[in-house]
Amino acid sequence: MKRHVTFAIATLILSAPAHAALSIFACEPEWAALSEVLGGNAVEVYHATNGLQDPHFIQARPSLIAKLRNADLLVCNGASLEVGWLPVLLQRAGNDRVQPGNAGNFEAAQYVEMMDKPAHVDRAMGDLHADGNPHIVTDPRNILLVATALSKRLQELDKPDAAAIQVRYEKFAKDWRAALQRWEASAQSLRGKKIVTQHRSWGYLLRWLGIEDVAELEDKPGIPPSSEHLASVLQIVKKQGVVAVVHSAYQDASPSQWLVNQTGIKEVALPFTVGGDEQAVDLFSLYDDTVRRLKEAL
Amino acid sequence: MNKYFINACVFAAGVSSVPMLVQAAEQPSSSYNPALSLILSGTYGSFSRDPTKYAIPGFSLASETGPGDQGFKLGESEISMSANADDWFSGVLTASLSPENTVTVEEAFIQASQLPGGLGVKAGHFLSNFGYLNSTHSHTWAFADTALVYRALLGNNYADDGVQLRWVLPTDLYTEVGVEMMRGDGYPFGGATQNGNGASTARLVMGGDVGASNSWQLGLSALRGSAAGRKTHVTDTSNELFTGGVGVDGVDFVWKWAPNGNVTERNLTLQAEYLQRHEGGTYTISSTDYAVSDMQSGSYLQAVYQFMPRWRVGARQDQVQANTPAGVAGTSLDAQGHIATRQSMMVDYKRTEFSQIRLQYSIDNSNLTSDNQVLMQYVLSLGAHGAHTY
């Protein structure tokens, strides 16, 4: 018996790889997907959330603490998107590598230009982000900016695999630029179209495609709209030739459906992130699907 | 009836699914500018029994463990400040202002933020890591009051001066062990025995996920220490004293469900704890000494269901019981064969993460005759709002 145990331990030690894969804790599916594309077999990525969850509201579950405790790198959105749960995980995980300010803490939002930074915030105006709109994932040009920064960070943390990561990054960047041209060409017909959004999460996407967001169903983010506001949205839809109302797949569609019933405009459910619907299985298909769904409706 | 009004009602039900940006209006805090938060709460209480005569036969209760006040009553206003001191340490102060114009330091502790290997350290005055409910602040509770077993065995909750060490094991299944060395000044201890080193706690917690929709946590806790001249049953003219050893053991279990882990629409939390307390020593009641070796225990089971965004309903069953040591007949320690129970139901509405209005109804059989309790409560959270634990 004793010999078996000794043998088992020896086998475990000998069979350990030359260096372990970099363990990544990715807060959202899009950053998990990007980490996998860039890191390849040099990384092992844990997806903290899925595409059907609202990244604002995640419970600081025991399993998340266990995963973060062993992570070498935290890849999150930042811009206080995760402020309702990530601070608890960071406090409880006892992992100095991933604390803010250390090399193992990567926040995507630091590498893109933020939209909608409010000059003044007051909770009576609803739940506004002081750092600006955190939903940077909806503009694929941001993905490239984040990929550049994340590739550098991965190479810093995993020197033996740096060359391979650089190769993967260059291939990804080339493919992504080609895809951007394809999407932009395909979405030309969407320019100047007018839509209504259910919640303020699409600013980056609409700016990218030149779609005009003429009204939001929620006038104050996170607070049910007043009847006056809804009346004004109905007026805007009728007067301004609005063609559709947009919401993300993880949101309850009933507010959008209410507007559809009132006005007869189209409803567009967009995947928002990887895994948000059945077609959005990776970063490329996320925007393929987003552009396709918009073109179908608008 | 205006059409838009109806629309707005239909809409309010649906749109509430829309994610709220929790972090909201928080300005980024800096080490020079501590995050400030203020909790305001108040109740309107209606009790069929006089709450000032609240008692549980078999228990000599700690102070402020009653069901509350009749009528309008301001709750404790809680002020909390926190900031990083430097790259190693952060600190938190939570003070509560009572409507009677007293200030209590609920928590004042420092913690290390850059420890490796799953380690965590806290020092100062804090709510003990014992059990599930003990370390939670009242504004995070799903009910207007704490579980009967916490009220009876821990004087609502055990807080003390001391040091806490925690270690998350490097396992895939979340496993954490924690120990605390405490002064022994807070109920159920008292008198800071053994040169101010009079209590200690240990806790083991495990937890994990079952698919994307379910998660669970199981905890085992132990609390050991001694008391010297611990005051209970305090009135203007008298009190009861206890000197001796105290041990409390507990097991707690939490199960949470949300479809695909998306808690914004619907979610369910099941929560249960069982606590058992042993005391061995001397009670001094009305100048008479009673040598006792007693055992008390209790449990609660609660379910809270968010059936649509912003709205939750909850039900809770409480129970506590004490054995009656020989020779204490006629004193507060005489359980008179009574098992105290309470059934509670609540419904609450959260307009945002920062405001909450709750209605709770309880049938409280703590005492020998039943008490029908109705509580209306508001809880507002202003300023910085910390992330919530599981």
Short mmCIF file of N, CA, C and O in Angstrom, two decimals, chain B residues 279-346:
data_model
loop_
_atom_site.label_atom_id
_atom_site.label_comp_id
_atom_site.label_asym_id
_atom_site.label_seq_id
_atom_site.Cartn_x
_atom_site.Cartn_y
_atom_site.Cartn_z
N GLU B 279 -23.88 25.93 28.75
CA GLU B 279 -23.30 26.80 29.76
C GLU B 279 -23.09 26.00 31.03
O GLU B 279 -23.95 25.19 31.41
N GLY B 280 -21.94 26.19 31.65
CA GLY B 280 -21.69 25.53 32.93
C GLY B 280 -21.10 26.55 33.88
O GLY B 280 -20.04 27.12 33.62
N GLY B 281 -21.80 26.85 34.97
CA GLY B 281 -21.29 27.86 35.90
C GLY B 281 -22.35 28.28 36.87
O GLY B 281 -23.23 27.49 37.24
N THR B 282 -22.30 29.54 37.27
CA THR B 282 -23.19 30.03 38.30
C THR B 282 -23.99 31.23 37.81
O THR B 282 -23.42 32.21 37.33
N TYR B 283 -25.30 31.12 37.89
CA TYR B 283 -26.18 32.27 37.64
C TYR B 283 -26.51 32.90 38.99
O TYR B 283 -26.81 32.21 39.95
N THR B 284 -26.43 34.22 39.04
CA THR B 284 -26.87 34.94 40.23
C THR B 284 -28.14 35.68 39.87
O THR B 284 -28.13 36.60 39.05
N ILE B 285 -29.25 35.22 40.45
CA ILE B 285 -30.55 35.80 40.14
C ILE B 285 -31.20 36.24 41.44
O ILE B 285 -31.36 35.42 42.36
N SER B 286 -31.52 37.52 41.55
CA SER B 286 -32.10 38.09 42.77
C SER B 286 -31.27 37.69 44.00
O SER B 286 -31.78 37.17 44.98
N SER B 287 -29.96 37.92 43.90
CA SER B 287 -29.00 37.66 44.98
C SER B 287 -28.88 36.19 45.39
O SER B 287 -28.27 35.88 46.41
N THR B 288 -29.48 35.29 44.62
CA THR B 288 -29.33 33.87 44.92
C THR B 288 -28.45 33.23 43.85
O THR B 288 -28.63 33.52 42.67
N ASP B 289 -27.49 32.40 44.24
CA ASP B 289 -26.63 31.72 43.28
C ASP B 289 -27.23 30.37 42.88
O ASP B 289 -27.66 29.61 43.74
N TYR B 290 -27.23 30.10 41.60
CA TYR B 290 -27.70 28.81 41.10
C TYR B 290 -26.56 28.17 40.31
O TYR B 290 -26.10 28.75 39.31
N ALA B 291 -26.10 27.02 40.72
CA ALA B 291 -25.10 26.30 39.95
C ALA B 291 -25.83 25.57 38.83
O ALA B 291 -26.72 24.77 39.10
N VAL B 292 -25.50 25.90 37.59
CA VAL B 292 -26.25 25.30 36.48
C VAL B 292 -25.31 24.68 35.44
O VAL B 292 -24.16 25.09 35.28
N SER B 293 -25.82 23.66 34.81
CA SER B 293 -25.21 23.13 33.62
C SER B 293 -26.37 22.96 32.65
O SER B 293 -27.18 22.06 32.79
N ASP B 294 -26.49 23.91 31.72
CA ASP B 294 -27.69 23.90 30.89
C ASP B 294 -27.37 23.74 29.41
O ASP B 294 -26.23 23.91 28.98
N MET B 295 -28.38 23.38 28.67
CA MET B 295 -28.23 23.23 27.22
C MET B 295 -29.43 23.87 26.56
O MET B 295 -30.56 23.61 26.94
N GLN B 296 -29.14 24.75 25.60
CA GLN B 296 -30.21 25.38 24.84
C GLN B 296 -29.92 25.21 23.35
O GLN B 296 -28.75 25.16 22.96
N SER B 297 -30.95 25.14 22.57
CA SER B 297 -30.72 24.97 21.15
C SER B 297 -31.85 25.61 20.36
O SER B 297 -32.90 25.98 20.92
N GLY B 298 -31.63 25.75 19.09
CA GLY B 298 -32.67 26.34 18.26
C GLY B 298 -32.29 26.31 16.80
O GLY B 298 -31.14 26.01 16.44
N SER B 299 -33.26 26.62 15.96
CA SER B 299 -33.00 26.58 14.53
C SER B 299 -33.95 27.52 13.82
O SER B 299 -34.95 27.97 14.40
N TYR B 300 -33.62 27.83 12.60
CA TYR B 300 -34.60 28.50 11.75
C TYR B 300 -34.44 27.96 10.34
O TYR B 300 -33.37 27.46 9.96
N LEU B 301 -35.52 28.06 9.60
CA LEU B 301 -35.51 27.68 8.19
C LEU B 301 -36.27 28.77 7.47
O LEU B 301 -37.39 29.11 7.87
N GLN B 302 -35.67 29.34 6.45
CA GLN B 302 -36.38 30.39 5.73
C GLN B 302 -36.22 30.26 4.23
O GLN B 302 -35.23 29.72 3.74
N ALA B 303 -37.22 30.72 3.52
CA ALA B 303 -37.19 30.74 2.06
C ALA B 303 -37.59 32.13 1.61
O ALA B 303 -38.56 32.70 2.11
N VAL B 304 -36.80 32.70 0.71
CA VAL B 304 -37.11 34.02 0.17
C VAL B 304 -37.12 33.90 -1.34
O VAL B 304 -36.15 33.44 -1.94
N TYR B 305 -38.23 34.32 -1.94
CA TYR B 305 -38.40 34.14 -3.38
C TYR B 305 -38.67 35.49 -4.04
O TYR B 305 -39.61 36.19 -3.68
N GLN B 306 -37.80 35.85 -4.97
CA GLN B 306 -38.07 37.03 -5.79
C GLN B 306 -38.88 36.54 -6.98
O GLN B 306 -38.35 35.88 -7.86
N PHE B 307 -40.18 36.85 -6.98
CA PHE B 307 -41.05 36.29 -8.01
C PHE B 307 -41.11 37.17 -9.24
O PHE B 307 -41.51 36.73 -10.31
N MET B 308 -40.73 38.43 -9.10
CA MET B 308 -40.56 39.31 -10.25
C MET B 308 -39.60 40.39 -9.82
O MET B 308 -39.36 40.58 -8.63
N PRO B 309 -39.00 41.09 -10.77
CA PRO B 309 -38.02 42.08 -10.38
C PRO B 309 -38.57 43.04 -9.33
O PRO B 309 -39.73 43.45 -9.42
N ARG B 310 -37.78 43.33 -8.36
CA ARG B 310 -38.06 44.27 -7.26
C ARG B 310 -38.93 43.69 -6.14
O ARG B 310 -38.96 44.25 -5.07
N TRP B 311 -39.64 42.62 -6.37
CA TRP B 311 -40.58 42.10 -5.37
C TRP B 311 -40.12 40.75 -4.84
O TRP B 311 -39.81 39.85 -5.62
N ARG B 312 -40.11 40.64 -3.52
CA ARG B 312 -39.77 39.35 -2.90
C ARG B 312 -40.82 38.99 -1.86
O ARG B 312 -41.40 39.86 -1.21
N VAL B 313 -41.02 37.69 -1.69
CA VAL B 313 -41.80 37.21 -0.55
C VAL B 313 -40.94 36.22 0.23
O VAL B 313 -40.04 35.59 -0.34
N GLY B 314 -41.20 36.12 1.51
CA GLY B 314 -40.40 35.21 2.31
C GLY B 314 -41.21 34.60 3.43
O GLY B 314 -42.21 35.18 3.89
N ALA B 315 -40.80 33.41 3.83
CA ALA B 315 -41.43 32.73 4.97
C ALA B 315 -40.33 32.18 5.85
O ALA B 315 -39.27 31.78 5.36
N ARG B 316 -40.54 32.21 7.13
CA ARG B 316 -39.52 31.75 8.07
C ARG B 316 -40.17 31.01 9.24
O ARG B 316 -41.20 31.45 9.75
N GLN B 317 -39.56 29.93 9.63
CA GLN B 317 -39.99 29.18 10.81
C GLN B 317 -38.84 29.20 11.81
O GLN B 317 -37.71 28.83 11.48
N ASP B 318 -39.11 29.64 13.03
CA ASP B 318 -38.11 29.73 14.10
C ASP B 318 -38.47 28.80 15.23
O ASP B 318 -39.66 28.60 15.52
N GLN B 319 -37.47 28.33 15.92
CA GLN B 319 -37.72 27.53 17.12
C GLN B 319 -36.52 27.62 18.06
O GLN B 319 -35.38 27.58 17.60
N VAL B 320 -36.77 27.77 19.35
CA VAL B 320 -35.70 27.63 20.35
C VAL B 320 -36.27 26.89 21.57
O VAL B 320 -37.46 26.98 21.88
N GLN B 321 -35.39 26.18 22.23
CA GLN B 321 -35.81 25.49 23.45
C GLN B 321 -34.63 25.38 24.42
O GLN B 321 -33.48 25.40 24.00
N ALA B 322 -34.97 25.31 25.70
CA ALA B 322 -33.94 25.19 26.73
C ALA B 322 -34.32 24.05 27.67
O ALA B 322 -35.50 23.83 27.92
N ASN B 323 -33.32 23.35 28.16
CA ASN B 323 -33.64 22.44 29.24
C ASN B 323 -33.67 23.25 30.55
O ASN B 323 -33.15 24.36 30.60
N THR B 324 -34.28 22.72 31.56
CA THR B 324 -34.37 23.47 32.81
C THR B 324 -33.49 22.80 33.85
O THR B 324 -33.76 21.68 34.28
N PRO B 325 -32.37 23.47 34.22
CA PRO B 325 -31.50 22.88 35.24
C PRO B 325 -32.26 22.73 36.56
O PRO B 325 -33.21 23.47 36.82
N ALA B 326 -31.80 21.79 37.37
CA ALA B 326 -32.48 21.53 38.64
C ALA B 326 -32.43 22.77 39.53
O ALA B 326 -31.43 23.48 39.57
N GLY B 327 -33.52 23.04 40.20
CA GLY B 327 -33.54 24.08 41.25
C GLY B 327 -33.75 25.50 40.78
O GLY B 327 -33.64 26.43 41.56
N VAL B 328 -34.05 25.71 39.47
CA VAL B 328 -34.21 27.09 39.00
C VAL B 328 -35.68 27.46 38.79
O VAL B 328 -35.98 28.49 38.20
N ALA B 329 -36.57 26.61 39.25
CA ALA B 329 -38.00 26.86 39.04
C ALA B 329 -38.38 28.26 39.51
O ALA B 329 -37.90 28.73 40.54
N GLY B 330 -39.15 28.94 38.70
CA GLY B 330 -39.59 30.29 39.05
C GLY B 330 -38.65 31.39 38.57
O GLY B 330 -39.00 32.58 38.62
N THR B 331 -37.45 31.05 38.08
CA THR B 331 -36.54 32.07 37.56
C THR B 331 -36.66 32.14 36.03
O THR B 331 -37.40 31.36 35.43
N SER B 332 -35.90 33.06 35.44
CA SER B 332 -35.93 33.18 33.98
C SER B 332 -35.43 31.91 33.30
O SER B 332 -35.73 31.66 32.13
N LEU B 333 -34.66 31.09 34.02
CA LEU B 333 -34.09 29.87 33.43
C LEU B 333 -35.08 28.71 33.42
O LEU B 333 -34.79 27.64 32.89
N ASP B 334 -36.25 28.95 33.97
CA ASP B 334 -37.27 27.90 34.02
C ASP B 334 -38.04 27.88 32.70
O ASP B 334 -38.84 28.78 32.43
N ALA B 335 -37.79 26.88 31.88
CA ALA B 335 -38.41 26.82 30.56
C ALA B 335 -39.89 26.45 30.64
O ALA B 335 -40.62 26.62 29.67
N GLN B 336 -40.34 25.96 31.76
CA GLN B 336 -41.73 25.57 31.98
C GLN B 336 -42.23 24.61 30.91
O GLN B 336 -43.41 24.64 30.53
N GLY B 337 -41.31 23.83 30.37
CA GLY B 337 -41.69 22.86 29.36
C GLY B 337 -42.07 23.47 28.02
O GLY B 337 -42.62 22.80 27.15
N HIS B 338 -41.77 24.77 27.87
CA HIS B 338 -42.22 25.50 26.67
C HIS B 338 -41.17 25.44 25.55
O HIS B 338 -39.97 25.58 25.79
N ILE B 339 -41.63 25.20 24.34
CA ILE B 339 -40.77 25.33 23.17
C ILE B 339 -41.20 26.59 22.43
O ILE B 339 -42.36 26.70 22.01
N ALA B 340 -40.28 27.55 22.33
CA ALA B 340 -40.64 28.82 21.69
C ALA B 340 -40.59 28.67 20.17
O ALA B 340 -39.63 28.13 19.62
N THR B 341 -41.63 29.16 19.51
CA THR B 341 -41.66 29.10 18.05
C THR B 341 -42.13 30.45 17.50
O THR B 341 -42.72 31.26 18.22
N ARG B 342 -41.84 30.67 16.25
CA ARG B 342 -42.33 31.89 15.58
C ARG B 342 -42.47 31.58 14.10
O ARG B 342 -41.59 30.95 13.51
N GLN B 343 -43.57 32.02 13.52
CA GLN B 343 -43.74 31.91 12.07
C GLN B 343 -43.83 33.33 11.51
O GLN B 343 -44.57 34.15 12.04
N SER B 344 -43.05 33.59 10.47
CA SER B 344 -43.04 34.94 9.90
C SER B 344 -43.25 34.87 8.39
O SER B 344 -42.79 33.92 7.75
N MET B 345 -43.90 35.90 7.88
CA MET B 345 -44.03 36.06 6.44
C MET B 345 -43.71 37.50 6.11
O MET B 345 -44.02 38.40 6.88
N MET B 346 -43.06 37.70 4.98
CA MET B 346 -42.76 39.09 4.63
C MET B 346 -42.90 39.28 3.12
O MET B 346 -42.84 38.34 2.34
#
